[in-house]
Amino acid sequence: MAVLGENRYGKAESRVVRIVRDTPRHEIVDLNVSSSLRGDFDAAHVSGDQAAVLPTDTQKNTAFAYAKLHGVSSPEDYALALASRLLEAAPAAAAAEVRVEQYAWDRLGQHAFARRGGDVRTCEVTVSRSGASVVSGLKDLVVLKSTGSEFKGFLVDEFTTLAETDDRILATSLVARWRHDTTDVDWNASFDDVREVLLSTFATTYSRALQETLYLMGSAVVDTMPGIAEISFSAPNKHHFLVDFSGFEVDGLTNDGEVFIAADRPYGLIECTVLRDAPA
Amino acid sequence: MAVLGENRYGKAESRVVRIVRDTPRHEIVDLNVSSSLRGDFDAAHVSGDQAAVLPTDTQKNTAFAYAKLHGVSSPEDYALALASRLLEAAPAAAAAEVRVEQYAWDRLGQHAFARRGGDVRTCEVTVSRSGASVVSGLKDLVVLKSTGSEFKGFLVDEFTTLAETDDRILATSLVARWRHDTTDVDWNASFDDVREVLLSTFATTYSRALQETLYLMGSAVVDTMPGIAEISFSAPNKHHFLVDFSGFEVDGLTNDGEVFIAADRPYGLIECTVLRDAPA
Amino acid sequence: MAVLGENRYGKAESRVVRIVRDTPRHEIVDLNVSSSLRGDFDAAHVSGDQAAVLPTDTQKNTAFAYAKLHGVSSPEDYALALASRLLEAAPAAAAAEVRVEQYAWDRLGQHAFARRGGDVRTCEVTVSRSGASVVSGLKDLVVLKSTGSEFKGFLVDEFTTLAETDDRILATSLVARWRHDTTDVDWNASFDDVREVLLSTFATTYSRALQETLYLMGSAVVDTMPGIAEISFSAPNKHHFLVDFSGFEVDGLTNDGEVFIAADRPYGLIECTVLRDAPA
Amino acid sequence: MAVLGENRYGKAESRVVRIVRDTPRHEIVDLNVSSSLRGDFDAAHVSGDQAAVLPTDTQKNTAFAYAKLHGVSSPEDYALALASRLLEAAPAAAAAEVRVEQYAWDRLGQHAFARRGGDVRTCEVTVSRSGASVVSGLKDLVVLKSTGSEFKGFLVDEFTTLAETDDRILATSLVARWRHDTTDVDWNASFDDVREVLLSTFATTYSRALQETLYLMGSAVVDTMPGIAEISFSAPNKHHFLVDFSGFEVDGLTNDGEVFIAADRPYGLIECTVLRDAPA
């Protein structure tokens, strides 16, 4: 006989735009907010009784209202407030989860802005009856090294045709998520610091594989940011293949690491976590 | 000090198209194949030593070769063979995972086809040193009920503005994944059966919430398909809002559940698992 | 000094869902509607005076209202009615354009449906003070021939490395648009007929290039459908490359047109129009 | 009887990445290149004879080779060279068209870069037997004014429900294309100048409609950039709706232009051209 297992429900992708207009110099905060509730919602599933269910429409309303009532000093701070509120409003819930993406804008004037593009700041907050956890992150951070990257000495079997290389393009569209030890954090400063450590480590280290580069980036974060317990990466290896000029009948035409085709699919996908070793 | 945690690597989204042309009446199998390996790949990360790493390029090559060497009688059968091969080829690996999406084509002639569109068949296979597990599934199955759906009796707080309704459109783009008890399965027949149970249950039951509908669909699968241990759903509530005609100055113009706007974002998101209750 | 040139404005992508529920057996019509107005809207641009501007919000409202007031027997009929209305409502307009995409659904029950996927029916209607024109069409019609396609005898220069082939996969995601001579048409029957002619011609003809195949398809439409003055195609050549197995050290492994990689980018893009030759 | 009308063919979306590595401080140029040929290609369509057809594969090869042979000082300069070459290589062609998108990267180090995101630079070059024309442009430039925008005094009919407003968010994702009088242009400086004029005009002018704002932006370009004959815009009105807080039972909660929902569809779409008035 069938029984209900794990379940959660919520409202995904509310596009909350908050304008702070206390002075003529406006500020803009641009968010994509998703929330969900876990807990004892068996009746909603099994007998169709919605008495314990705070509607997803209400979750959405609360997300918009809290952009004003609580404000958005950082996505993490806002998400913690919103998750706490949703948990309070839904007695059947054991935990509320809020995920936020934040899109950056550059200032053009007192009340005019251009969306920056590039990487997106993320956070995932869980508030349960016993406490809160915060995972900060970013996604769509596309970085590339035009040299200083090799891949060789790998395992070879009968299907292996890849040539070893000691000079290739290494590129990825990084997703990184880092878990904090505490919620007593200057979230914006912390985010800026982690992003800077990731970029500077990528830029300044030699790469013997994307795996090594991610490990170096993660280690640099964990080693230099005391409040960060672990960091996880999901990193597509965005292949750039050297274009073969050998078939062209043009005297002197060579391709010494200068012209590449950026491929779409397939792509390598490297995922790893780096964490702080517990003291003995 | 930083240490390496969970990690895996592989090749994602190899677009494998297999034509069976043993007779003039060709067959086409159209797949999107992703594989990854887990295990002891610490050296690749920590010291940059790739000796244990079967390249993602080789994984891709194997995916294409196995479409011929093993063939693709079903995505599950193919994925099991490919995962077993990858595990065998990479001694450092503890497990190989293969995920497959299959796109359906309709026949136009002996060797001509039109892509069907609609839902995509999926599977996720894991082969470890101790055995194999198979999760079959589908995604992008967009279904809609134009009546026979209510939502009322829900929890109300100070941010709740949603009106109760006993007649609304219910629509979702279903993702379903079901875990098999065994690998001794007629995969194609099983897939067809589950899909049919999902659709017929959706079509024939009254809905007091998307949660209830998913539970009914999952229960029907678990109750009627003996080899399926559990089924999980991720189901966006694709809101269709009744358009308000009350502001139009047109005599007699009403909207009695006839004209809706299909909204993009935000959307409800309902996730749940239904599993077979173990006998006492 | 700057002056205003060509201009138009409207509302794009109203997602109009019309349920016909006159009997227990409901019907669903699922549309994506865009409208625009052209004409004398200089003041709106040059002096900011909006007195002649029927708001895009009103255009949207009208699109929804007309799904009830006029109904949607076909996208063309609906678009003609909507465009006529918008032109009438905006005296400054010289012409109203309405574009419609229609998504097909399959019936699951009296009031349950599954979205079909695959190709999308389109139409583009222009109503001016002097008359109406209708272009019907489809897009996302993905078709493939697994043999019966060659490409050879082409021009060769010093950058040409492509090998001739007399057996390749030919695949495209077809966009077709055909212009009617008149508006006195059974739109649904006409659409079905054109689609059938396109598919059967694709399936039954040998291809010496995608150009030839498109010409054959277009000629078949123009030659068999008296009311259609011309048809235009935009057809990406969705390359399927034979996977090279020669580097694999597997005895007897060959690839005789059996395993292909479906590529994303770049792709060939063939565009052409076929029209009825005017009688001498 | 059917005859062939307008036609062209080419290769779309070659992702050309050019690394300039003459010094340890590398440069990166990241392009998406599409080319097509028009001319007398009737035989390819009508009789399947490809003798006049320079393959799209060759067009792609040439695009990559020219990134080295000619280099990419600007997308316009590269496109002119590539189009001239393709025209020369295909005697049957009357014109070659090359379209380029360029993605910007920020420097992280001597040979490390982060993709900037945001707007994309574009150009469209046509080289015919009689001359060349160049249209430069940009797309995906998302800009927003948080105040200084009204919309009122518009035409009202029986379907109009929009309220007038003298304070709203105005946002668009701008596509702009400007035609040059000549090819004797410092393309990079010109692009930077136009982009700056567009942004500063957007930021510093009051808006009585998106139409007026586009006209102001276009006029500023045409009036200050002597070599630019005309500029065209396609600008979705990315609606940001003020969230209605009136239903929330929270004392003192108001929404004075502070919290908005960013909507996806439908959207207004404003298109216009501004051109230089010919002297009398």
Short mmCIF file of C-alpha atoms in Angstrom, two decimals, chain B residues 15-19 21-22 26 28 61 64-65 67-69 105 108-109 111-118 141-148 167 169 199 202-203 240 243 245 248 250 253-262, chain C residues 15-19 21-22 26 28 61 64-65 67-69 105 108-109 111-118 141-148 167 169 199 202-203 240 243 245 248 250 253-262:
data_model
loop_
_atom_site.label_atom_id
_atom_site.label_comp_id
_atom_site.label_asym_id
_atom_site.label_seq_id
_atom_site.Cartn_x
_atom_site.Cartn_y
_atom_site.Cartn_z
CA ARG B 15 23.85 13.95 -28.01
CA VAL B 16 23.90 10.36 -29.22
CA VAL B 17 21.76 9.56 -32.26
CA ARG B 18 21.61 5.88 -33.19
CA ILE B 19 20.18 4.78 -36.51
CA ARG B 21 19.52 0.40 -40.55
CA ASP B 22 19.60 -3.37 -40.77
CA HIS B 26 15.22 2.41 -40.27
CA ILE B 28 16.03 6.12 -34.74
CA ASN B 61 33.65 8.23 -26.72
CA PHE B 64 28.94 6.76 -28.62
CA ALA B 65 30.70 3.43 -29.08
CA ALA B 67 25.33 2.86 -28.85
CA LYS B 68 26.74 0.48 -31.46
CA LEU B 69 28.53 -2.18 -29.42
CA TRP B 105 10.26 10.54 -32.99
CA LEU B 108 7.04 9.53 -41.61
CA GLY B 109 8.38 6.82 -43.89
CA HIS B 111 13.79 6.43 -43.21
CA ALA B 112 12.07 9.72 -42.40
CA PHE B 113 10.92 10.91 -39.00
CA ALA B 114 9.39 13.88 -37.21
CA ARG B 115 10.38 14.66 -33.64
CA ARG B 116 7.34 14.19 -31.46
CA GLY B 117 7.93 16.89 -28.86
CA GLY B 118 6.11 16.75 -25.57
CA LEU B 141 4.74 16.24 -19.40
CA VAL B 142 2.39 19.20 -19.52
CA VAL B 143 -1.13 18.30 -18.44
CA LEU B 144 -4.15 20.44 -17.69
CA LYS B 145 -7.64 20.01 -16.25
CA SER B 146 -10.10 22.67 -17.33
CA THR B 147 -12.41 21.92 -14.43
CA GLY B 148 -12.72 19.37 -11.64
CA ASP B 167 -13.49 25.58 -10.13
CA ILE B 169 -7.66 25.28 -14.15
CA LEU B 199 -2.19 10.26 -17.31
CA PHE B 202 -4.74 12.77 -13.67
CA ALA B 203 -7.63 12.71 -16.11
CA HIS B 240 -3.87 30.05 -15.25
CA VAL B 243 -9.06 37.21 -16.80
CA PHE B 245 -13.65 41.22 -17.68
CA PHE B 248 -14.72 46.26 -19.83
CA VAL B 250 -19.27 45.65 -23.00
CA LEU B 253 -19.54 40.14 -21.44
CA THR B 254 -18.76 37.59 -18.75
CA ASN B 255 -15.97 35.16 -18.09
CA ASP B 256 -17.32 31.98 -16.60
CA GLY B 257 -14.16 29.92 -16.58
CA GLU B 258 -13.58 30.50 -20.27
CA VAL B 259 -10.65 32.87 -20.76
CA PHE B 260 -7.44 32.59 -18.78
CA ILE B 261 -3.98 34.08 -18.87
CA ALA B 262 -1.24 31.48 -18.58
CA ARG C 15 -0.76 33.93 -23.31
CA VAL C 16 -4.45 33.50 -24.04
CA VAL C 17 -6.03 30.20 -22.99
CA ARG C 18 -9.64 29.73 -24.09
CA ILE C 19 -11.74 26.93 -22.64
CA ARG C 21 -17.19 24.55 -21.91
CA ASP C 22 -20.62 24.63 -23.47
CA HIS C 26 -14.44 20.86 -23.01
CA ILE C 28 -8.96 24.07 -25.17
CA ASN C 61 -7.23 43.32 -22.81
CA PHE C 64 -8.39 38.31 -24.05
CA ALA C 65 -11.88 39.73 -24.53
CA ALA C 67 -11.21 35.12 -27.26
CA LYS C 68 -14.71 35.22 -25.78
CA LEU C 69 -16.53 37.81 -27.85
CA TRP C 105 -3.15 19.69 -26.89
CA LEU C 108 -7.07 12.83 -22.09
CA GLY C 109 -10.71 13.00 -21.02
CA HIS C 111 -11.86 18.09 -19.44
CA ALA C 112 -8.27 16.87 -19.25
CA PHE C 113 -5.54 17.44 -21.80
CA ALA C 114 -1.84 16.85 -22.43
CA ARG C 115 0.16 19.37 -24.39
CA ARG C 116 1.32 17.77 -27.60
CA GLY C 117 4.68 19.40 -28.05
CA GLY C 118 6.36 19.38 -31.43
CA LEU C 141 8.81 21.13 -37.03
CA VAL C 142 11.85 18.91 -36.54
CA VAL C 143 12.24 16.35 -39.30
CA LEU C 144 15.06 13.99 -40.17
CA LYS C 145 15.99 11.61 -42.97
CA SER C 146 18.39 8.88 -41.92
CA THR C 147 19.43 8.21 -45.51
CA GLY C 148 18.44 9.33 -48.98
CA ASP C 167 24.71 9.20 -47.54
CA ILE C 169 21.54 12.46 -42.11
CA LEU C 199 5.85 16.16 -44.43
CA PHE C 202 10.15 15.57 -47.14
CA ALA C 203 9.63 11.87 -46.52
CA HIS C 240 24.49 15.14 -37.38
CA VAL C 243 31.21 9.63 -35.03
CA PHE C 245 35.30 5.07 -34.42
CA PHE C 248 39.05 2.98 -30.84
CA VAL C 250 38.06 -2.51 -30.65
CA LEU C 253 33.94 -1.85 -34.55
CA THR C 254 32.70 0.14 -37.50
CA ASN C 255 30.25 2.99 -37.95
CA ASP C 256 28.36 2.59 -41.18
CA GLY C 257 25.91 5.44 -40.80
CA GLU C 258 24.71 4.18 -37.45
CA VAL C 259 26.02 6.48 -34.70
CA PHE C 260 25.96 10.26 -34.97
CA ILE C 261 26.53 13.23 -32.74
CA ALA C 262 23.81 15.84 -33.00
#
